[in-house]
C-alpha cells in the first residue's frame, strides 16, 4: 500500500494495530513521497494493469483537491471506499469525519476546497493535547493551501481561522496547516501505545475493513497460473 509520506506510514501502521492488535499488517505500507509522487500510480489505461497481473496494489491519499484529482470517479472522491481504477490499482481517499464536516459547514466552506488531510482525521482536542506536549504545531500565519486556490474560499477560511483562534476554539486546527517539521513527531505521538485505540483511529476503521474484504476476496480468486488452460480442459 502506498501512502503519501513517512508520517502516513506510522499512522496507518498504528491504526492497523488499534483495530487488529494480534495481527501484523497484511500489506507492506510504503511512502511515495507526497501527493505529486503518487500521480504515477494514478495513470489512466490498462498498461499498468497488465504489468501488475494478479498482484494487489493499494494507494491511500488525503481527501483534498490534489488527492481527489488522482481518482477517476465520484464515489472514490467521497472517501472511505476502495475502488479499483482502470489501471488496476485500488485507490481510496480518507473520508471526512463528522467533526471536520461540521467545522467546514459552520463557515460555509465549499466542499470543493475541503482539506481533509491525515492530521485532520484526528479530533481537534486531541491535536491540541499534542501541541501542549510539543508533538504538533501549526502555521498560524496562513490557512490550509486548498483554501487559497479560490479567492472567496480563502477569505472565508481566513475569517474563520481568526474567529476561532480569538475564541480559543480548537476547531481552528482544521483551518491551519500543520507545521511540516512536526508531522512525523505527531505521527509518533499519536501512534504511542497509550493512544493506540479504536476511538482515536476511528476514521481509519472503514478503510481497514474494506482492505480486509478485498484481500479476503482475492484469496478465493484463482491465480492466473492456477487457472486451467482452455486447451487442456476436456471437451
Short mmCIF file of C-alpha atoms in Angstrom, two decimals:
data_model
loop_
_atom_site.label_atom_id
_atom_site.label_comp_id
_atom_site.label_asym_id
_atom_site.label_seq_id
_atom_site.Cartn_x
_atom_site.Cartn_y
_atom_site.Cartn_z
CA UNK A 1 0.00 0.00 0.00
CA UNK A 2 1.34 3.40 -0.99
CA UNK A 3 0.67 6.43 1.19
CA UNK A 4 1.94 9.96 0.82
CA UNK A 5 4.71 10.27 3.41
CA UNK A 6 6.60 8.67 6.28
CA UNK A 7 4.19 10.14 8.84
CA UNK A 8 1.33 8.43 6.99
CA UNK A 9 3.17 5.11 7.23
CA UNK A 10 3.44 5.48 11.01
CA UNK A 11 -0.22 6.47 11.36
CA UNK A 12 -1.59 3.69 9.15
CA UNK A 13 0.55 1.10 10.93
CA UNK A 14 -0.74 2.30 14.30
CA UNK A 15 -4.32 2.30 13.01
CA UNK A 16 -3.97 -1.32 11.97
CA UNK A 17 -2.65 -2.26 15.40
CA UNK A 18 -5.52 -0.38 17.05
CA UNK A 19 -8.12 -2.45 15.18
CA UNK A 20 -6.19 -5.73 14.84
CA UNK A 21 -3.76 -5.82 17.79
CA UNK A 22 -2.90 -9.50 17.40
CA UNK A 23 -2.22 -9.40 13.64
CA UNK A 24 0.57 -7.93 11.56
CA UNK A 25 -0.48 -5.61 8.71
CA UNK A 26 -1.34 -7.80 5.69
CA UNK A 27 0.29 -5.36 3.28
CA UNK A 28 3.59 -3.51 3.14
CA UNK A 29 2.96 0.20 3.70
CA UNK A 30 5.29 2.42 1.68
CA UNK A 31 5.77 6.20 1.49
CA UNK A 32 5.51 7.57 -2.03
CA UNK A 33 6.99 10.92 -1.06
CA UNK A 34 3.94 13.17 -1.41
CA UNK A 35 0.78 13.58 -3.44
CA UNK A 36 2.72 14.65 -6.55
CA UNK A 37 4.74 11.44 -6.46
CA UNK A 38 1.55 9.39 -6.21
CA UNK A 39 0.48 10.67 -9.63
CA UNK A 40 2.46 7.82 -11.19
CA UNK A 41 0.02 5.41 -9.51
CA UNK A 42 -2.97 7.25 -10.94
CA UNK A 43 -2.23 6.95 -14.65
CA UNK A 44 -5.26 6.02 -16.75
CA UNK A 45 -5.49 2.99 -19.01
CA UNK A 46 -4.67 -0.69 -18.97
CA UNK A 47 -0.88 -0.76 -19.49
CA UNK A 48 -0.11 -0.73 -15.77
CA UNK A 49 -2.91 -3.22 -15.14
CA UNK A 50 -1.25 -5.70 -17.49
CA UNK A 51 2.06 -5.20 -15.73
CA UNK A 52 0.53 -5.80 -12.29
CA UNK A 53 -1.10 -9.06 -13.29
CA UNK A 54 -2.53 -10.73 -10.18
CA UNK A 55 -0.68 -8.51 -7.73
CA UNK A 56 -2.73 -6.24 -5.48
CA UNK A 57 -1.53 -2.67 -5.16
CA UNK A 58 -3.29 -0.10 -2.98
CA UNK A 59 -2.98 3.68 -2.78
CA UNK A 60 -4.39 5.83 0.04
CA UNK A 61 -4.32 9.62 -0.17
CA UNK A 62 -5.59 12.71 1.59
CA UNK A 63 -9.07 13.86 0.63
CA UNK A 64 -8.03 17.31 -0.56
CA UNK A 65 -8.08 18.84 -4.04
CA UNK A 66 -4.81 17.19 -5.03
CA UNK A 67 -5.91 13.81 -3.72
CA UNK A 68 -9.34 13.98 -5.36
CA UNK A 69 -7.71 14.82 -8.69
CA UNK A 70 -5.91 11.46 -8.60
CA UNK A 71 -9.02 9.26 -8.72
CA UNK A 72 -11.44 8.68 -11.57
CA UNK A 73 -14.92 8.50 -10.08
CA UNK A 74 -17.10 10.45 -7.69
CA UNK A 75 -17.68 7.58 -5.30
CA UNK A 76 -13.97 7.27 -4.61
CA UNK A 77 -13.71 11.03 -4.07
CA UNK A 78 -16.21 10.83 -1.20
CA UNK A 79 -13.65 8.82 0.71
CA UNK A 80 -13.59 5.69 2.82
CA UNK A 81 -14.20 3.24 -0.05
CA UNK A 82 -11.66 1.27 -2.05
CA UNK A 83 -12.27 1.28 -5.80
CA UNK A 84 -10.14 -0.39 -8.43
CA UNK A 85 -9.22 2.17 -11.08
CA UNK A 86 -8.77 1.43 -14.78
CA UNK A 87 -5.02 0.94 -14.24
CA UNK A 88 -5.69 -1.93 -11.80
CA UNK A 89 -4.66 -0.12 -8.61
CA UNK A 90 -7.14 0.04 -5.74
CA UNK A 91 -7.49 3.65 -4.62
CA UNK A 92 -9.06 5.13 -1.51
CA UNK A 93 -9.22 8.63 -0.08
CA UNK A 94 -9.69 9.48 3.56
CA UNK A 95 -13.34 10.06 4.49
CA UNK A 96 -14.08 13.36 6.28
CA UNK A 97 -15.10 12.95 9.89
CA UNK A 98 -18.32 14.47 11.31
CA UNK A 99 -16.33 16.98 13.37
CA UNK A 100 -14.39 18.13 10.30
CA UNK A 101 -17.57 18.43 8.21
CA UNK A 102 -19.23 20.43 10.96
CA UNK A 103 -16.33 22.89 11.03
CA UNK A 104 -16.41 23.35 7.25
CA UNK A 105 -20.19 23.75 7.07
CA UNK A 106 -20.24 26.14 10.02
CA UNK A 107 -18.33 28.64 7.90
CA UNK A 108 -19.95 27.61 4.57
CA UNK A 109 -16.70 26.38 3.04
CA UNK A 110 -17.29 24.96 -0.44
CA UNK A 111 -16.67 21.19 -0.32
CA UNK A 112 -14.55 21.53 -3.47
CA UNK A 113 -11.83 23.05 -1.28
CA UNK A 114 -12.15 20.90 1.84
CA UNK A 115 -8.65 19.87 3.01
CA UNK A 116 -9.18 16.54 4.74
CA UNK A 117 -5.58 15.61 5.37
CA UNK A 118 -4.45 12.74 7.56
CA UNK A 119 -3.86 15.08 10.52
CA UNK A 120 -7.45 16.31 10.23
CA UNK A 121 -8.60 12.71 10.70
CA UNK A 122 -7.94 13.17 14.43
CA UNK A 123 -10.13 15.15 16.79
CA UNK A 124 -9.09 18.77 17.25
CA UNK A 125 -9.00 18.41 21.05
CA UNK A 126 -6.55 15.51 20.72
CA UNK A 127 -4.28 17.56 18.47
CA UNK A 128 -4.45 20.42 20.98
CA UNK A 129 -3.06 17.99 23.55
CA UNK A 130 -0.27 17.13 21.13
CA UNK A 131 0.52 20.85 20.79
CA UNK A 132 0.63 21.21 24.57
CA UNK A 133 3.07 18.30 24.73
CA UNK A 134 5.28 19.69 21.97
CA UNK A 135 4.38 17.00 19.43
CA UNK A 136 2.35 19.08 16.97
CA UNK A 137 2.42 22.57 15.58
CA UNK A 138 0.52 24.75 13.12
CA UNK A 139 1.35 27.65 10.86
CA UNK A 140 -0.65 30.47 12.43
CA UNK A 141 0.14 32.90 9.60
CA UNK A 142 -1.99 31.19 6.97
CA UNK A 143 -4.68 28.61 6.24
CA UNK A 144 -4.67 25.22 4.54
CA UNK A 145 -3.30 25.50 0.96
CA UNK A 146 -6.53 24.16 -0.56
CA UNK A 147 -8.42 27.21 0.70
CA UNK A 148 -6.04 29.55 -1.10
CA UNK A 149 -6.99 28.21 -4.53
CA UNK A 150 -10.20 30.24 -4.55
CA UNK A 151 -10.40 33.90 -3.53
CA UNK A 152 -13.81 33.71 -1.86
CA UNK A 153 -12.93 30.50 -0.02
CA UNK A 154 -9.60 31.95 1.09
CA UNK A 155 -11.31 35.00 2.57
CA UNK A 156 -13.92 32.88 4.31
CA UNK A 157 -11.31 30.50 5.72
CA UNK A 158 -9.09 33.33 6.97
CA UNK A 159 -12.04 34.90 8.78
CA UNK A 160 -12.98 31.56 10.27
CA UNK A 161 -9.43 30.94 11.50
CA UNK A 162 -9.20 34.38 13.13
CA UNK A 163 -12.62 33.99 14.75
CA UNK A 164 -11.88 30.51 16.08
CA UNK A 165 -8.43 31.49 17.36
CA UNK A 166 -9.89 34.52 19.17
CA UNK A 167 -12.45 32.25 20.82
CA UNK A 168 -9.79 29.64 21.72
CA UNK A 169 -11.83 27.13 19.75
CA UNK A 170 -9.87 24.01 18.83
CA UNK A 171 -11.73 23.84 15.51
CA UNK A 172 -9.14 26.34 14.26
CA UNK A 173 -6.85 23.33 13.79
CA UNK A 174 -8.95 22.26 10.81
CA UNK A 175 -8.15 25.55 9.11
CA UNK A 176 -4.46 25.99 9.94
CA UNK A 177 -1.91 23.76 8.18
CA UNK A 178 0.37 21.61 10.33
CA UNK A 179 3.93 22.80 10.67
CA UNK A 180 5.89 20.47 8.34
CA UNK A 181 8.62 19.86 10.90
CA UNK A 182 6.08 18.41 13.37
CA UNK A 183 4.27 15.97 11.06
CA UNK A 184 6.49 12.98 11.90
CA UNK A 185 6.62 13.90 15.60
CA UNK A 186 2.83 13.97 15.70
CA UNK A 187 2.60 10.61 13.92
CA UNK A 188 4.92 9.07 16.52
CA UNK A 189 2.96 10.72 19.35
CA UNK A 190 -0.43 9.53 18.11
CA UNK A 191 0.95 6.02 17.50
CA UNK A 192 2.11 5.59 21.11
CA UNK A 193 0.56 2.54 22.82
CA UNK A 194 -1.45 4.64 25.28
CA UNK A 195 -3.28 6.34 22.39
CA UNK A 196 -3.48 3.35 20.07
CA UNK A 197 -7.19 2.54 20.36
CA UNK A 198 -10.18 2.33 18.04
CA UNK A 199 -11.71 5.60 19.24
CA UNK A 200 -8.57 7.57 18.41
CA UNK A 201 -8.22 5.94 14.98
CA UNK A 202 -11.97 5.72 14.23
CA UNK A 203 -11.57 7.48 10.86
CA UNK A 204 -9.49 4.56 9.59
CA UNK A 205 -11.85 1.76 10.62
CA UNK A 206 -13.90 1.54 7.40
CA UNK A 207 -10.75 1.85 5.29
CA UNK A 208 -9.08 -1.10 7.01
CA UNK A 209 -12.28 -3.17 6.89
CA UNK A 210 -12.51 -2.54 3.15
CA UNK A 211 -8.88 -3.51 2.72
CA UNK A 212 -9.51 -6.76 4.59
CA UNK A 213 -12.51 -7.53 2.38
CA UNK A 214 -10.51 -7.10 -0.84
CA UNK A 215 -7.68 -9.28 0.45
CA UNK A 216 -10.11 -11.98 1.58
CA UNK A 217 -11.86 -11.99 -1.81
CA UNK A 218 -8.50 -12.22 -3.54
CA UNK A 219 -7.63 -15.36 -1.61
CA UNK A 220 -10.73 -17.00 -3.08
CA UNK A 221 -9.83 -16.00 -6.64
CA UNK A 222 -7.71 -18.47 -8.65
CA UNK A 223 -4.35 -17.02 -9.70
CA UNK A 224 -3.59 -16.80 -13.41
CA UNK A 225 -1.02 -19.59 -13.19
CA UNK A 226 -3.57 -21.80 -11.40
CA UNK A 227 -6.32 -21.41 -13.97
CA UNK A 228 -6.68 -24.27 -16.43
CA UNK A 229 -5.50 -23.74 -19.97
CA UNK A 230 -8.61 -23.93 -22.19
CA UNK A 231 -6.68 -26.29 -24.47
CA UNK A 232 -6.17 -28.65 -21.56
CA UNK A 233 -9.82 -28.81 -20.49
CA UNK A 234 -11.56 -31.90 -21.91
CA UNK A 235 -14.29 -31.02 -24.39
#
